[in-house]
């Protein structure tokens, strides 16, 4: 079984890559700039490091062509890679906002578009998109990120309806506050406040998301598609 996990050099993506490898997948460990970290993850999991800037569709085309020509049909695509912006909405430069949408929405959609034909032809495949609780309820000072993740949620629901008859399942995981490098831009007081707002009383781990991804990729989830699975400790109910 062959899986591609985007943004797999650290955090949630690295945890998903490790869990899928433990479940028997050969994992293509995608990265953009973190070559050393990606190669380490690939070595640990028996996977294959592969570089592409997901904000550049030509690089996505090059990566997906290499996957197809060298390794064959993909069984599982996990669209995890993304970037964040924090600040007042009116203070975010337009070029930064456009870059965020290009990576977080365009990268997800174009990577899927390039790998989907083989899944349709084989009448099988699984796609898992990683969104965010902010895509469901929104977050002040993360307006662009919230909007982009809401778009990923809408993309998941629509694509699931379109490709379900072709035997392809499409689901989305919506993480709450997770202990990742992206969230470490917040100070300790903010992180504690977010933990206090979570009914379970703590923030999540990348492994919490990886466990859910492994379930959605498994035969146990064969009748689940088009769903947004919240993994948030009760942060949003």
PDB file of C-alpha atoms in Angstrom:
ATOM      1  CA  UNK A   1       0.000   0.000   0.000  1.00  0.00           C
ATOM      2  CA  UNK A   2       1.301   3.431  -0.973  1.00  0.00           C
ATOM      3  CA  UNK A   3       0.497   6.679   0.845  1.00  0.00           C
ATOM      4  CA  UNK A   4       1.501  10.295   0.323  1.00  0.00           C
ATOM      5  CA  UNK A   5       1.503  12.513   3.412  1.00  0.00           C
ATOM      6  CA  UNK A   6       2.133  16.164   2.633  1.00  0.00           C
ATOM      7  CA  UNK A   7       3.949  18.281   5.179  1.00  0.00           C
ATOM      8  CA  UNK A   8       5.319  15.135   6.798  1.00  0.00           C
ATOM      9  CA  UNK A   9       8.673  16.413   8.035  1.00  0.00           C
ATOM     10  CA  UNK A  10       7.351  17.382  11.473  1.00  0.00           C
ATOM     11  CA  UNK A  11       4.318  17.703  13.713  1.00  0.00           C
ATOM     12  CA  UNK A  12       1.041  16.131  12.666  1.00  0.00           C
ATOM     13  CA  UNK A  13       2.377  15.030   9.283  1.00  0.00           C
ATOM     14  CA  UNK A  14       5.348  13.212  10.804  1.00  0.00           C
ATOM     15  CA  UNK A  15       3.090  11.449  13.308  1.00  0.00           C
ATOM     16  CA  UNK A  16       0.724  10.360  10.533  1.00  0.00           C
ATOM     17  CA  UNK A  17       3.632   9.080   8.428  1.00  0.00           C
ATOM     18  CA  UNK A  18       4.949   7.027  11.357  1.00  0.00           C
ATOM     19  CA  UNK A  19       1.541   5.566  12.167  1.00  0.00           C
ATOM     20  CA  UNK A  20       0.770   4.642   8.559  1.00  0.00           C
ATOM     21  CA  UNK A  21       4.181   3.001   8.206  1.00  0.00           C
ATOM     22  CA  UNK A  22       3.437   0.946  11.315  1.00  0.00           C
ATOM     23  CA  UNK A  23       0.200  -0.112   9.637  1.00  0.00           C
ATOM     24  CA  UNK A  24       2.069  -1.406   6.598  1.00  0.00           C
ATOM     25  CA  UNK A  25       2.060   1.553   4.223  1.00  0.00           C
ATOM     26  CA  UNK A  26       5.013   2.683   2.186  1.00  0.00           C
ATOM     27  CA  UNK A  27       4.879   6.402   2.898  1.00  0.00           C
ATOM     28  CA  UNK A  28       6.041   9.182   0.621  1.00  0.00           C
ATOM     29  CA  UNK A  29       7.239  11.806   3.098  1.00  0.00           C
ATOM     30  CA  UNK A  30       6.586  15.152   1.428  1.00  0.00           C
ATOM     31  CA  UNK A  31       8.423  18.293   2.479  1.00  0.00           C
ATOM     32  CA  UNK A  32       9.162  21.737   1.117  1.00  0.00           C
ATOM     33  CA  UNK A  33      12.216  23.125   2.906  1.00  0.00           C
ATOM     34  CA  UNK A  34      12.905  20.709   5.788  1.00  0.00           C
ATOM     35  CA  UNK A  35      14.958  18.165   3.824  1.00  0.00           C
ATOM     36  CA  UNK A  36      17.011  16.901   6.756  1.00  0.00           C
ATOM     37  CA  UNK A  37      13.958  16.325   8.952  1.00  0.00           C
ATOM     38  CA  UNK A  38      12.030  14.649   6.124  1.00  0.00           C
ATOM     39  CA  UNK A  39      14.905  12.327   5.312  1.00  0.00           C
ATOM     40  CA  UNK A  40      15.127  11.367   8.987  1.00  0.00           C
ATOM     41  CA  UNK A  41      11.385  10.572   9.097  1.00  0.00           C
ATOM     42  CA  UNK A  42      11.690   8.588   5.865  1.00  0.00           C
ATOM     43  CA  UNK A  43      14.637   6.627   7.247  1.00  0.00           C
ATOM     44  CA  UNK A  44      12.765   5.852  10.469  1.00  0.00           C
ATOM     45  CA  UNK A  45       9.630   4.715   8.655  1.00  0.00           C
ATOM     46  CA  UNK A  46      11.116   3.060   5.595  1.00  0.00           C
ATOM     47  CA  UNK A  47       9.520   5.780   3.517  1.00  0.00           C
ATOM     48  CA  UNK A  48      10.512   7.957   0.576  1.00  0.00           C
ATOM     49  CA  UNK A  49      11.305  11.687   0.969  1.00  0.00           C
ATOM     50  CA  UNK A  50       9.983  13.891  -1.804  1.00  0.00           C
ATOM     51  CA  UNK A  51      10.176  17.672  -2.176  1.00  0.00           C
ATOM     52  CA  UNK A  52       7.685  20.124  -3.650  1.00  0.00           C
ATOM     53  CA  UNK A  53       6.490  23.633  -2.899  1.00  0.00           C
ATOM     54  CA  UNK A  54       2.719  23.159  -2.773  1.00  0.00           C
ATOM     55  CA  UNK A  55       2.253  26.808  -3.605  1.00  0.00           C
ATOM     56  CA  UNK A  56       3.733  26.091  -7.051  1.00  0.00           C
ATOM     57  CA  UNK A  57       1.467  23.917  -9.189  1.00  0.00           C
ATOM     58  CA  UNK A  58       4.327  23.041 -11.568  1.00  0.00           C
ATOM     59  CA  UNK A  59       6.189  21.493  -8.633  1.00  0.00           C
ATOM     60  CA  UNK A  60       3.076  19.561  -7.631  1.00  0.00           C
ATOM     61  CA  UNK A  61       2.839  18.253 -11.193  1.00  0.00           C
ATOM     62  CA  UNK A  62       6.493  17.175 -11.078  1.00  0.00           C
ATOM     63  CA  UNK A  63       6.017  15.393  -7.749  1.00  0.00           C
ATOM     64  CA  UNK A  64       2.826  13.591  -8.723  1.00  0.00           C
ATOM     65  CA  UNK A  65       4.288  12.534 -12.069  1.00  0.00           C
ATOM     66  CA  UNK A  66       7.268  11.058 -10.230  1.00  0.00           C
ATOM     67  CA  UNK A  67       4.984   9.182  -7.849  1.00  0.00           C
ATOM     68  CA  UNK A  68       2.926   7.773 -10.684  1.00  0.00           C
ATOM     69  CA  UNK A  69       5.843   6.838 -12.932  1.00  0.00           C
ATOM     70  CA  UNK A  70       8.091   5.409 -10.223  1.00  0.00           C
ATOM     71  CA  UNK A  71       5.750   3.924  -7.640  1.00  0.00           C
ATOM     72  CA  UNK A  72       2.394   3.477  -9.355  1.00  0.00           C
ATOM     73  CA  UNK A  73      -1.085   4.213  -8.075  1.00  0.00           C
ATOM     74  CA  UNK A  74      -1.497   5.886  -4.719  1.00  0.00           C
ATOM     75  CA  UNK A  75      -3.820   4.147  -2.255  1.00  0.00           C
ATOM     76  CA  UNK A  76      -3.997   6.966   0.286  1.00  0.00           C
ATOM     77  CA  UNK A  77      -3.508  10.723   0.078  1.00  0.00           C
ATOM     78  CA  UNK A  78      -3.251  12.752   3.280  1.00  0.00           C
ATOM     79  CA  UNK A  79      -3.381  16.478   2.545  1.00  0.00           C
ATOM     80  CA  UNK A  80      -1.762  17.787   5.714  1.00  0.00           C
ATOM     81  CA  UNK A  81       0.665  20.519   4.640  1.00  0.00           C
ATOM     82  CA  UNK A  82      -0.263  24.079   5.443  1.00  0.00           C
ATOM     83  CA  UNK A  83       0.884  27.412   6.801  1.00  0.00           C
ATOM     84  CA  UNK A  84      -0.541  29.873   9.301  1.00  0.00           C
ATOM     85  CA  UNK A  85      -0.716  33.645   9.700  1.00  0.00           C
ATOM     86  CA  UNK A  86      -1.440  35.436  12.937  1.00  0.00           C
ATOM     87  CA  UNK A  87      -2.376  39.090  13.286  1.00  0.00           C
ATOM     88  CA  UNK A  88      -5.186  41.550  12.840  1.00  0.00           C
ATOM     89  CA  UNK A  89      -7.014  40.901   9.576  1.00  0.00           C
ATOM     90  CA  UNK A  90      -6.389  44.376   8.129  1.00  0.00           C
ATOM     91  CA  UNK A  91      -2.671  44.198   8.969  1.00  0.00           C
ATOM     92  CA  UNK A  92      -1.887  41.012   6.996  1.00  0.00           C
ATOM     93  CA  UNK A  93      -0.158  41.907   3.701  1.00  0.00           C
ATOM     94  CA  UNK A  94      -2.045  40.748   0.631  1.00  0.00           C
ATOM     95  CA  UNK A  95       0.903  38.780  -0.715  1.00  0.00           C
ATOM     96  CA  UNK A  96       1.086  36.760   2.511  1.00  0.00           C
ATOM     97  CA  UNK A  97      -2.654  36.135   2.463  1.00  0.00           C
ATOM     98  CA  UNK A  98      -2.539  34.973  -1.161  1.00  0.00           C
ATOM     99  CA  UNK A  99       0.388  32.670  -0.410  1.00  0.00           C
ATOM    100  CA  UNK A 100      -1.572  31.105   2.469  1.00  0.00           C
ATOM    101  CA  UNK A 101      -4.590  30.415   0.262  1.00  0.00           C
ATOM    102  CA  UNK A 102      -2.395  29.105  -2.532  1.00  0.00           C
ATOM    103  CA  UNK A 103      -0.755  26.559  -0.215  1.00  0.00           C
ATOM    104  CA  UNK A 104      -3.609  25.691   2.149  1.00  0.00           C
ATOM    105  CA  UNK A 105      -6.368  25.508  -0.447  1.00  0.00           C
ATOM    106  CA  UNK A 106      -4.756  25.457  -3.877  1.00  0.00           C
ATOM    107  CA  UNK A 107      -2.103  22.947  -2.832  1.00  0.00           C
ATOM    108  CA  UNK A 108      -4.704  20.589  -1.391  1.00  0.00           C
ATOM    109  CA  UNK A 109      -6.970  20.814  -4.404  1.00  0.00           C
ATOM    110  CA  UNK A 110      -4.281  20.567  -7.092  1.00  0.00           C
ATOM    111  CA  UNK A 111      -2.430  17.673  -5.438  1.00  0.00           C
ATOM    112  CA  UNK A 112      -5.741  15.826  -5.238  1.00  0.00           C
ATOM    113  CA  UNK A 113      -6.616  16.698  -8.819  1.00  0.00           C
ATOM    114  CA  UNK A 114      -3.350  15.259 -10.126  1.00  0.00           C
ATOM    115  CA  UNK A 115      -3.616  11.975  -8.206  1.00  0.00           C
ATOM    116  CA  UNK A 116      -7.348  11.408  -8.546  1.00  0.00           C
ATOM    117  CA  UNK A 117      -7.465   9.986 -12.111  1.00  0.00           C
ATOM    118  CA  UNK A 118      -5.600   6.814 -11.128  1.00  0.00           C
ATOM    119  CA  UNK A 119      -7.924   6.300  -8.155  1.00  0.00           C
ATOM    120  CA  UNK A 120     -10.962   6.742 -10.375  1.00  0.00           C
ATOM    121  CA  UNK A 121      -9.574   4.329 -12.952  1.00  0.00           C
ATOM    122  CA  UNK A 122      -8.899   1.693 -10.268  1.00  0.00           C
ATOM    123  CA  UNK A 123     -12.201   2.415  -8.514  1.00  0.00           C
ATOM    124  CA  UNK A 124     -10.474   2.664  -5.147  1.00  0.00           C
ATOM    125  CA  UNK A 125      -8.661   5.141  -2.959  1.00  0.00           C
ATOM    126  CA  UNK A 126      -8.856   7.184   0.200  1.00  0.00           C
ATOM    127  CA  UNK A 127      -8.274  10.909   0.679  1.00  0.00           C
ATOM    128  CA  UNK A 128      -7.923  12.525   4.102  1.00  0.00           C
ATOM    129  CA  UNK A 129      -7.738  16.296   4.419  1.00  0.00           C
ATOM    130  CA  UNK A 130      -6.491  18.009   7.565  1.00  0.00           C
ATOM    131  CA  UNK A 131      -8.483  21.135   8.391  1.00  0.00           C
ATOM    132  CA  UNK A 132      -8.822  22.864  11.779  1.00  0.00           C
ATOM    133  CA  UNK A 133     -11.365  23.698  14.439  1.00  0.00           C
ATOM    134  CA  UNK A 134     -10.860  27.298  13.310  1.00  0.00           C
ATOM    135  CA  UNK A 135     -12.298  26.323   9.937  1.00  0.00           C
ATOM    136  CA  UNK A 136     -15.502  25.402  11.774  1.00  0.00           C
ATOM    137  CA  UNK A 137     -15.862  28.268  14.246  1.00  0.00           C
ATOM    138  CA  UNK A 138     -13.300  30.892  13.173  1.00  0.00           C
ATOM    139  CA  UNK A 139     -10.588  32.545  15.241  1.00  0.00           C
ATOM    140  CA  UNK A 140      -9.822  36.206  15.797  1.00  0.00           C
ATOM    141  CA  UNK A 141      -6.381  37.177  14.500  1.00  0.00           C
ATOM    142  CA  UNK A 142      -6.354  34.053  12.311  1.00  0.00           C
ATOM    143  CA  UNK A 143      -8.998  35.110   9.815  1.00  0.00           C
ATOM    144  CA  UNK A 144      -7.165  34.006   6.668  1.00  0.00           C
ATOM    145  CA  UNK A 145      -6.218  30.649   8.171  1.00  0.00           C
ATOM    146  CA  UNK A 146      -9.795  30.081   9.363  1.00  0.00           C
ATOM    147  CA  UNK A 147     -11.212  30.908   5.944  1.00  0.00           C
ATOM    148  CA  UNK A 148      -8.747  28.616   4.173  1.00  0.00           C
ATOM    149  CA  UNK A 149      -9.520  25.693   6.469  1.00  0.00           C
ATOM    150  CA  UNK A 150     -13.251  26.296   5.987  1.00  0.00           C
ATOM    151  CA  UNK A 151     -12.587  25.963   2.250  1.00  0.00           C
ATOM    152  CA  UNK A 152     -10.872  22.600   2.851  1.00  0.00           C
ATOM    153  CA  UNK A 153     -13.973  21.440   4.737  1.00  0.00           C
ATOM    154  CA  UNK A 154     -16.231  22.475   1.856  1.00  0.00           C
ATOM    155  CA  UNK A 155     -13.900  20.816  -0.650  1.00  0.00           C
ATOM    156  CA  UNK A 156     -14.055  17.572   1.335  1.00  0.00           C
ATOM    157  CA  UNK A 157     -17.844  17.463   1.398  1.00  0.00           C
ATOM    158  CA  UNK A 158     -18.251  18.274  -2.288  1.00  0.00           C
ATOM    159  CA  UNK A 159     -15.538  15.932  -3.565  1.00  0.00           C
ATOM    160  CA  UNK A 160     -16.859  13.052  -1.473  1.00  0.00           C
ATOM    161  CA  UNK A 161     -20.191  13.332  -3.253  1.00  0.00           C
ATOM    162  CA  UNK A 162     -18.539  13.505  -6.666  1.00  0.00           C
ATOM    163  CA  UNK A 163     -16.124  10.580  -6.349  1.00  0.00           C
ATOM    164  CA  UNK A 164     -18.087   8.286  -4.047  1.00  0.00           C
ATOM    165  CA  UNK A 165     -19.597   6.433  -7.038  1.00  0.00           C
ATOM    166  CA  UNK A 166     -16.001   5.781  -8.168  1.00  0.00           C
ATOM    167  CA  UNK A 167     -15.214   3.906  -4.949  1.00  0.00           C
ATOM    168  CA  UNK A 168     -13.185   6.716  -3.383  1.00  0.00           C
ATOM    169  CA  UNK A 169     -13.705   7.944   0.155  1.00  0.00           C
ATOM    170  CA  UNK A 170     -12.915  11.540   1.140  1.00  0.00           C
ATOM    171  CA  UNK A 171     -12.910  12.654   4.761  1.00  0.00           C
ATOM    172  CA  UNK A 172     -11.532  15.492   6.828  1.00  0.00           C
ATOM    173  CA  UNK A 173      -9.979  15.652  10.286  1.00  0.00           C
ATOM    174  CA  UNK A 174     -10.552  18.894  12.167  1.00  0.00           C
ATOM    175  CA  UNK A 175      -7.925  19.148  14.923  1.00  0.00           C
ATOM    176  CA  UNK A 176      -8.389  21.310  17.961  1.00  0.00           C
ATOM    177  CA  UNK A 177      -5.393  22.830  19.721  1.00  0.00           C
ATOM    178  CA  UNK A 178      -2.464  20.467  19.131  1.00  0.00           C
ATOM    179  CA  UNK A 179       1.075  20.633  20.490  1.00  0.00           C
ATOM    180  CA  UNK A 180       2.879  21.452  17.246  1.00  0.00           C
ATOM    181  CA  UNK A 181       5.539  23.879  16.093  1.00  0.00           C
ATOM    182  CA  UNK A 182       2.822  25.973  14.438  1.00  0.00           C
ATOM    183  CA  UNK A 183       1.066  26.503  17.764  1.00  0.00           C
ATOM    184  CA  UNK A 184       4.301  27.278  19.564  1.00  0.00           C
ATOM    185  CA  UNK A 185       4.088  30.775  18.117  1.00  0.00           C
ATOM    186  CA  UNK A 186       1.682  31.345  21.036  1.00  0.00           C
ATOM    187  CA  UNK A 187       3.095  32.156  24.451  1.00  0.00           C
ATOM    188  CA  UNK A 188       2.684  29.831  27.431  1.00  0.00           C
ATOM    189  CA  UNK A 189      -0.183  31.878  28.872  1.00  0.00           C
ATOM    190  CA  UNK A 190      -2.171  31.618  25.623  1.00  0.00           C
ATOM    191  CA  UNK A 191      -1.573  27.872  25.385  1.00  0.00           C
ATOM    192  CA  UNK A 192      -2.682  27.405  28.981  1.00  0.00           C
ATOM    193  CA  UNK A 193      -5.810  29.433  28.273  1.00  0.00           C
ATOM    194  CA  UNK A 194      -6.584  27.211  25.267  1.00  0.00           C
ATOM    195  CA  UNK A 195      -6.065  24.111  27.398  1.00  0.00           C
ATOM    196  CA  UNK A 196      -8.410  25.554  30.018  1.00  0.00           C
ATOM    197  CA  UNK A 197     -11.071  26.077  27.307  1.00  0.00           C
ATOM    198  CA  UNK A 198     -10.812  22.407  26.349  1.00  0.00           C
ATOM    199  CA  UNK A 199     -13.167  20.231  28.429  1.00  0.00           C
ATOM    200  CA  UNK A 200     -10.610  17.428  28.642  1.00  0.00           C
ATOM    201  CA  UNK A 201      -8.279  19.988  30.201  1.00  0.00           C
ATOM    202  CA  UNK A 202      -5.261  19.619  27.963  1.00  0.00           C
ATOM    203  CA  UNK A 203      -4.150  20.230  24.403  1.00  0.00           C
ATOM    204  CA  UNK A 204      -3.812  17.364  21.960  1.00  0.00           C
ATOM    205  CA  UNK A 205      -0.813  15.614  20.480  1.00  0.00           C
ATOM    206  CA  UNK A 206       0.082  14.880  16.859  1.00  0.00           C
ATOM    207  CA  UNK A 207      -0.435  11.205  17.666  1.00  0.00           C
ATOM    208  CA  UNK A 208      -4.108  11.919  18.463  1.00  0.00           C
ATOM    209  CA  UNK A 209      -4.545  13.079  14.873  1.00  0.00           C
ATOM    210  CA  UNK A 210      -2.459  10.215  13.486  1.00  0.00           C
ATOM    211  CA  UNK A 211      -4.656   7.649  15.246  1.00  0.00           C
ATOM    212  CA  UNK A 212      -7.750   9.160  13.637  1.00  0.00           C
ATOM    213  CA  UNK A 213      -6.106   9.228  10.204  1.00  0.00           C
ATOM    214  CA  UNK A 214      -5.168   5.563  10.544  1.00  0.00           C
ATOM    215  CA  UNK A 215      -8.770   4.705  11.397  1.00  0.00           C
ATOM    216  CA  UNK A 216     -10.181   6.661   8.446  1.00  0.00           C
ATOM    217  CA  UNK A 217      -7.717   4.915   6.134  1.00  0.00           C
ATOM    218  CA  UNK A 218      -8.673   1.468   7.399  1.00  0.00           C
ATOM    219  CA  UNK A 219     -11.363  -0.993   6.390  1.00  0.00           C
ATOM    220  CA  UNK A 220     -13.124  -0.171   9.662  1.00  0.00           C
ATOM    221  CA  UNK A 221     -14.084   3.155   8.079  1.00  0.00           C
ATOM    222  CA  UNK A 222     -15.178   1.739   4.718  1.00  0.00           C
ATOM    223  CA  UNK A 223     -18.686   3.222   5.069  1.00  0.00           C
ATOM    224  CA  UNK A 224     -17.504   6.683   6.153  1.00  0.00           C
ATOM    225  CA  UNK A 225     -17.114   9.454   3.600  1.00  0.00           C
ATOM    226  CA  UNK A 226     -17.741  13.177   3.378  1.00  0.00           C
ATOM    227  CA  UNK A 227     -17.353  13.569   7.131  1.00  0.00           C
ATOM    228  CA  UNK A 228     -15.574  16.174   9.220  1.00  0.00           C
ATOM    229  CA  UNK A 229     -14.111  14.320  12.200  1.00  0.00           C
ATOM    230  CA  UNK A 230     -13.420  16.636  15.150  1.00  0.00           C
ATOM    231  CA  UNK A 231     -10.409  15.717  17.281  1.00  0.00           C
ATOM    232  CA  UNK A 232     -10.475  18.580  19.712  1.00  0.00           C
ATOM    233  CA  UNK A 233     -10.961  17.361  23.272  1.00  0.00           C
ATOM    234  CA  UNK A 234     -14.373  18.981  23.337  1.00  0.00           C
ATOM    235  CA  UNK A 235     -13.062  22.454  22.429  1.00  0.00           C
ATOM    236  CA  UNK A 236     -15.937  22.771  19.951  1.00  0.00           C
ATOM    237  CA  UNK A 237     -19.065  20.718  20.524  1.00  0.00           C
TER     238      UNK A 237
END
